[in-house]
mmCIF file with all atom_site columns, C-alpha atoms in Angstrom:
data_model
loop_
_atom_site.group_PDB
_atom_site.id
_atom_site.type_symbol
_atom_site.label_atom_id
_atom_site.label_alt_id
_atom_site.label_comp_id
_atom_site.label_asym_id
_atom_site.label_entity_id
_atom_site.label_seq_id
_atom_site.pdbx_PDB_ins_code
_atom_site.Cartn_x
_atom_site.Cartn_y
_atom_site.Cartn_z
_atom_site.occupancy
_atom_site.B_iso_or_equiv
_atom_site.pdbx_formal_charge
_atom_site.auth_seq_id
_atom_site.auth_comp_id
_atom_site.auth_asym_id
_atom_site.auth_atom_id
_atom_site.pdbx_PDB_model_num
ATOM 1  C CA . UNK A 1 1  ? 87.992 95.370  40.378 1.00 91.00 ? 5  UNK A CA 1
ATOM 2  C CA . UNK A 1 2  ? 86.030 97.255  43.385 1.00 93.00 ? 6  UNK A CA 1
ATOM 3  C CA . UNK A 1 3  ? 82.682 97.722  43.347 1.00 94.00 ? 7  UNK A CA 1
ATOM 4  C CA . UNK A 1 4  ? 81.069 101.362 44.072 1.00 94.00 ? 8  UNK A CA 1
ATOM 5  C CA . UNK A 1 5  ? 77.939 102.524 44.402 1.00 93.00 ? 9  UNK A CA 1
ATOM 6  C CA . UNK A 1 6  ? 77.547 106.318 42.527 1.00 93.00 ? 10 UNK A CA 1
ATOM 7  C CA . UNK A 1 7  ? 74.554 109.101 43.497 1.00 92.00 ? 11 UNK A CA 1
ATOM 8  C CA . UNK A 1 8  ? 73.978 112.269 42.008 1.00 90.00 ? 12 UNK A CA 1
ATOM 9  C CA . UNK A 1 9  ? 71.118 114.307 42.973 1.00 89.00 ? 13 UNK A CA 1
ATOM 10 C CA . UNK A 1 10 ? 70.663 117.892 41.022 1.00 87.00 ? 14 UNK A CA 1
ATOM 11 C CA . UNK A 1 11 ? 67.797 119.901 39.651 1.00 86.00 ? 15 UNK A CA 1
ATOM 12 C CA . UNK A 1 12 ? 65.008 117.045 41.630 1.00 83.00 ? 16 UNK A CA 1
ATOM 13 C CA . UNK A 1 13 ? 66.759 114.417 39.553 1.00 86.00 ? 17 UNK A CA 1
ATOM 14 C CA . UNK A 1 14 ? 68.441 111.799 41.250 1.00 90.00 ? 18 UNK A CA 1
ATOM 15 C CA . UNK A 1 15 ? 70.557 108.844 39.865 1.00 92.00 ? 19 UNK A CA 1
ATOM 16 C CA . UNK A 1 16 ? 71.696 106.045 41.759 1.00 92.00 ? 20 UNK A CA 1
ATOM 17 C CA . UNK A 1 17 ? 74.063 103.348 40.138 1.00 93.00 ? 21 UNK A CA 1
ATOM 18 C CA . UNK A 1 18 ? 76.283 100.457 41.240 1.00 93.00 ? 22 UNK A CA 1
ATOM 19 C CA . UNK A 1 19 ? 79.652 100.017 38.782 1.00 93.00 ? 23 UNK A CA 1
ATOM 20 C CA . UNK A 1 20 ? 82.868 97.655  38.961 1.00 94.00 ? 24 UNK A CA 1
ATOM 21 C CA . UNK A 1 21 ? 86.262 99.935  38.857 1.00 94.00 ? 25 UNK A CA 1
ATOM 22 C CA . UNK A 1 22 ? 89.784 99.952  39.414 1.00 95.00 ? 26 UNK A CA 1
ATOM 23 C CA . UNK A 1 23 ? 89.995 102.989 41.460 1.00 94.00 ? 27 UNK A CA 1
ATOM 24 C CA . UNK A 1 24 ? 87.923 105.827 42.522 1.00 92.00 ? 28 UNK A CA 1
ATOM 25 C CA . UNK A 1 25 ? 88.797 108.340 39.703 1.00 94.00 ? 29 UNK A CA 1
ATOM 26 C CA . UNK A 1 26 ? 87.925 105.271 37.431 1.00 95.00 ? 30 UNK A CA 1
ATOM 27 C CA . UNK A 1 27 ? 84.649 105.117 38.994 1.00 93.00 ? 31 UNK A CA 1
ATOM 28 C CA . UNK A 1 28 ? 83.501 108.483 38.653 1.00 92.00 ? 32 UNK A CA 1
ATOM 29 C CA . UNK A 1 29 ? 84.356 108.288 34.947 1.00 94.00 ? 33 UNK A CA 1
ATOM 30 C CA . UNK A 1 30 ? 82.549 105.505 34.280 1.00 94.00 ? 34 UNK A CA 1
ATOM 31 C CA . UNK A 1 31 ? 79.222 106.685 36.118 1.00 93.00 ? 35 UNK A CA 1
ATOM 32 C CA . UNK A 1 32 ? 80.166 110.083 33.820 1.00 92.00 ? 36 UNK A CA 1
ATOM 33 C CA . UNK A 1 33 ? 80.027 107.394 30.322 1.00 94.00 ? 37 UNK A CA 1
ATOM 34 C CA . UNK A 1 34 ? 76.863 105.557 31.605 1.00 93.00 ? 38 UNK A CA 1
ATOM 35 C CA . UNK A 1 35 ? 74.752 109.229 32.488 1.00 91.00 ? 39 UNK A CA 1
ATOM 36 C CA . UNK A 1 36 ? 76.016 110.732 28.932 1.00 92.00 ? 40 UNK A CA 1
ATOM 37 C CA . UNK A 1 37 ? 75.199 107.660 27.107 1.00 93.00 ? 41 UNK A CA 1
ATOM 38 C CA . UNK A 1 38 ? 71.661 107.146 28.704 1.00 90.00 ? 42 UNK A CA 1
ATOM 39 C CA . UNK A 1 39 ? 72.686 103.573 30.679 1.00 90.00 ? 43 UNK A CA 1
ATOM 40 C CA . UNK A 1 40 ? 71.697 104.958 34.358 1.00 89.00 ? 44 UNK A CA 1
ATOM 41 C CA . UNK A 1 41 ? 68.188 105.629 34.220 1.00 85.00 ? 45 UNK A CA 1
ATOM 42 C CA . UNK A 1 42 ? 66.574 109.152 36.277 1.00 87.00 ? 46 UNK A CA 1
ATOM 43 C CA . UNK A 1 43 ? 64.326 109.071 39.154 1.00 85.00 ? 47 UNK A CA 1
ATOM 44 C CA . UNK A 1 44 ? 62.457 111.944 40.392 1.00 80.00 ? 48 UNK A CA 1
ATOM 45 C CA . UNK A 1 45 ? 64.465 113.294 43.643 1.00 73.00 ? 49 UNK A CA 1
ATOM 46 C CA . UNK A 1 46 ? 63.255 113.759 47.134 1.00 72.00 ? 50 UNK A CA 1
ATOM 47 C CA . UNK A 1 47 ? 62.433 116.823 46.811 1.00 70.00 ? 51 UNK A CA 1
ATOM 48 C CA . UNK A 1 48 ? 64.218 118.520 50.208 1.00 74.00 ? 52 UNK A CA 1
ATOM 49 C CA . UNK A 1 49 ? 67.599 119.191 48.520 1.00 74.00 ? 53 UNK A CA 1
ATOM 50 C CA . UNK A 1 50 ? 68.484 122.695 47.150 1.00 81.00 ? 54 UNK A CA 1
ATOM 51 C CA . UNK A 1 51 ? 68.039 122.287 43.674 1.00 82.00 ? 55 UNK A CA 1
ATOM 52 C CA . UNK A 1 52 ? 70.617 124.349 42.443 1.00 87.00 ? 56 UNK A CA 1
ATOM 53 C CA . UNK A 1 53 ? 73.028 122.138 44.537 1.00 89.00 ? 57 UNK A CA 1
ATOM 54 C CA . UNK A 1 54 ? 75.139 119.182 43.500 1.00 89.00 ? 58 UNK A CA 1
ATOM 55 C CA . UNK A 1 55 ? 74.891 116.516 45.436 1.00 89.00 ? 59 UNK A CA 1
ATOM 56 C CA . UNK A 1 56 ? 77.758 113.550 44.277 1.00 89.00 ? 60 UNK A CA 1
ATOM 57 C CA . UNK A 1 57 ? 78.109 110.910 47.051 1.00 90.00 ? 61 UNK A CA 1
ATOM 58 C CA . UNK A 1 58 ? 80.342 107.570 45.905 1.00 88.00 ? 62 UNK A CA 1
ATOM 59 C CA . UNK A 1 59 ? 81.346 104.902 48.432 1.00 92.00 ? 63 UNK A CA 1
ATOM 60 C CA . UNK A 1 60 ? 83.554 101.464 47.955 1.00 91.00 ? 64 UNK A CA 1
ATOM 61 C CA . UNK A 1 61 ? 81.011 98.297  48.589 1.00 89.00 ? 65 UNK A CA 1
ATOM 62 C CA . UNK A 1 62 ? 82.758 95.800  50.657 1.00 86.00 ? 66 UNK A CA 1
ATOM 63 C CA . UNK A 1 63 ? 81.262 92.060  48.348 1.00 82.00 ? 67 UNK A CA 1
ATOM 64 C CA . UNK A 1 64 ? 82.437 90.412  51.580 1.00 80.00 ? 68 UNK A CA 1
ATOM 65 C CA . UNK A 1 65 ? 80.332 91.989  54.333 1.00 74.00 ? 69 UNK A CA 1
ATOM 66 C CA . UNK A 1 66 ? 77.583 90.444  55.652 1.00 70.00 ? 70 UNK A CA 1
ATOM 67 C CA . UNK A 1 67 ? 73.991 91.746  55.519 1.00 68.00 ? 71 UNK A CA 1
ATOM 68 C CA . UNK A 1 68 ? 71.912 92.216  58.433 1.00 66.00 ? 72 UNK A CA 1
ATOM 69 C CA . UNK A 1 69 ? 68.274 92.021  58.545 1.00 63.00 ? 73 UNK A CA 1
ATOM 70 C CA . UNK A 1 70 ? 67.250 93.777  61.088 1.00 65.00 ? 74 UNK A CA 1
ATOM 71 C CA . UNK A 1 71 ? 63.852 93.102  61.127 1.00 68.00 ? 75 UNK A CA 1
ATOM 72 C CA . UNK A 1 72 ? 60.365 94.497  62.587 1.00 69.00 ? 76 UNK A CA 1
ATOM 73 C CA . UNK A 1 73 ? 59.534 94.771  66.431 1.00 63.00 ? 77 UNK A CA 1
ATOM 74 C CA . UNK A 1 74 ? 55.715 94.702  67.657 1.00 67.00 ? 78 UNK A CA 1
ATOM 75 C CA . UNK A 1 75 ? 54.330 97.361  69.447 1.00 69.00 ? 79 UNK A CA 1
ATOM 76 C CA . UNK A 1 76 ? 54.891 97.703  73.140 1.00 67.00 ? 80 UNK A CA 1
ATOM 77 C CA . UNK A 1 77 ? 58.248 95.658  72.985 1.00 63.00 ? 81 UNK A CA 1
ATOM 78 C CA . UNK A 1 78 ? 60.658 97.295  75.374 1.00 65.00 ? 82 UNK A CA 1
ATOM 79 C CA . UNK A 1 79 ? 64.041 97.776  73.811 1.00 65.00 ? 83 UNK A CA 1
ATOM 80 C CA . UNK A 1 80 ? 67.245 98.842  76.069 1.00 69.00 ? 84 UNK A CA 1
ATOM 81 C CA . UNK A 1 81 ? 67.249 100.084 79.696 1.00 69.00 ? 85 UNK A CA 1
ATOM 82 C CA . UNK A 1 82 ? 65.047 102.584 81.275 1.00 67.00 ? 86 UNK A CA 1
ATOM 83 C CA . UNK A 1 83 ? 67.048 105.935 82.047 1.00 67.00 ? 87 UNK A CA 1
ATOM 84 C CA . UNK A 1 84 ? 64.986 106.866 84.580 1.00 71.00 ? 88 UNK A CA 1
ATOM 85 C CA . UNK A 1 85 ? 62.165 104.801 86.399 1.00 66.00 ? 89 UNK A CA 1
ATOM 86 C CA . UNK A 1 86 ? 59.465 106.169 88.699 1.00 69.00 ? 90 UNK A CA 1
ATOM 87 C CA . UNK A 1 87 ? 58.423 105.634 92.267 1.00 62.00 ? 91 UNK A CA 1
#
């Protein structure tokens, strides 16, 4: 079994769900059971997307990867190399 992660965002609504499938088409008709039957809950959307629009995103999670944490920087912390430098 893979593990996706499933978003839909339509009409301000958007749902956001992580399932366990064989295959992609598998996945997307499982997210379609757990919407009809009330399992994924609805969150209020963000607000900037054309309503009237479907948005469907679905990706494969990789259980193996390893998670970053990328942390916080202070202020004034240079990061990189200067592109250009004066006088």
């Amino acid at each position: 079994m893979k593990l996706y992660r499933v978003q839909a965002n339509y009409k301000n609504i958007y749902l956001n769900e992580m399932l366990e499938a064989e295959n992609d088409k598998a996945a997307l008709e499982c997210f379609v059971k757990k919407v009809d039957s009330g399992v994924v809950t609805e969150k209020e959307g963000p607000g900037f997307h054309n309503p009237d629009i479907l948005f469907l995103t679905f990706e494969e999670i990789n259980r193996d990867a390893t998670k970053v944490n990328i942390g916080e920087t202070s202020v004034g912390v240079q990061v990189g190399n200067t592109s250009v430098s004066t006088g």
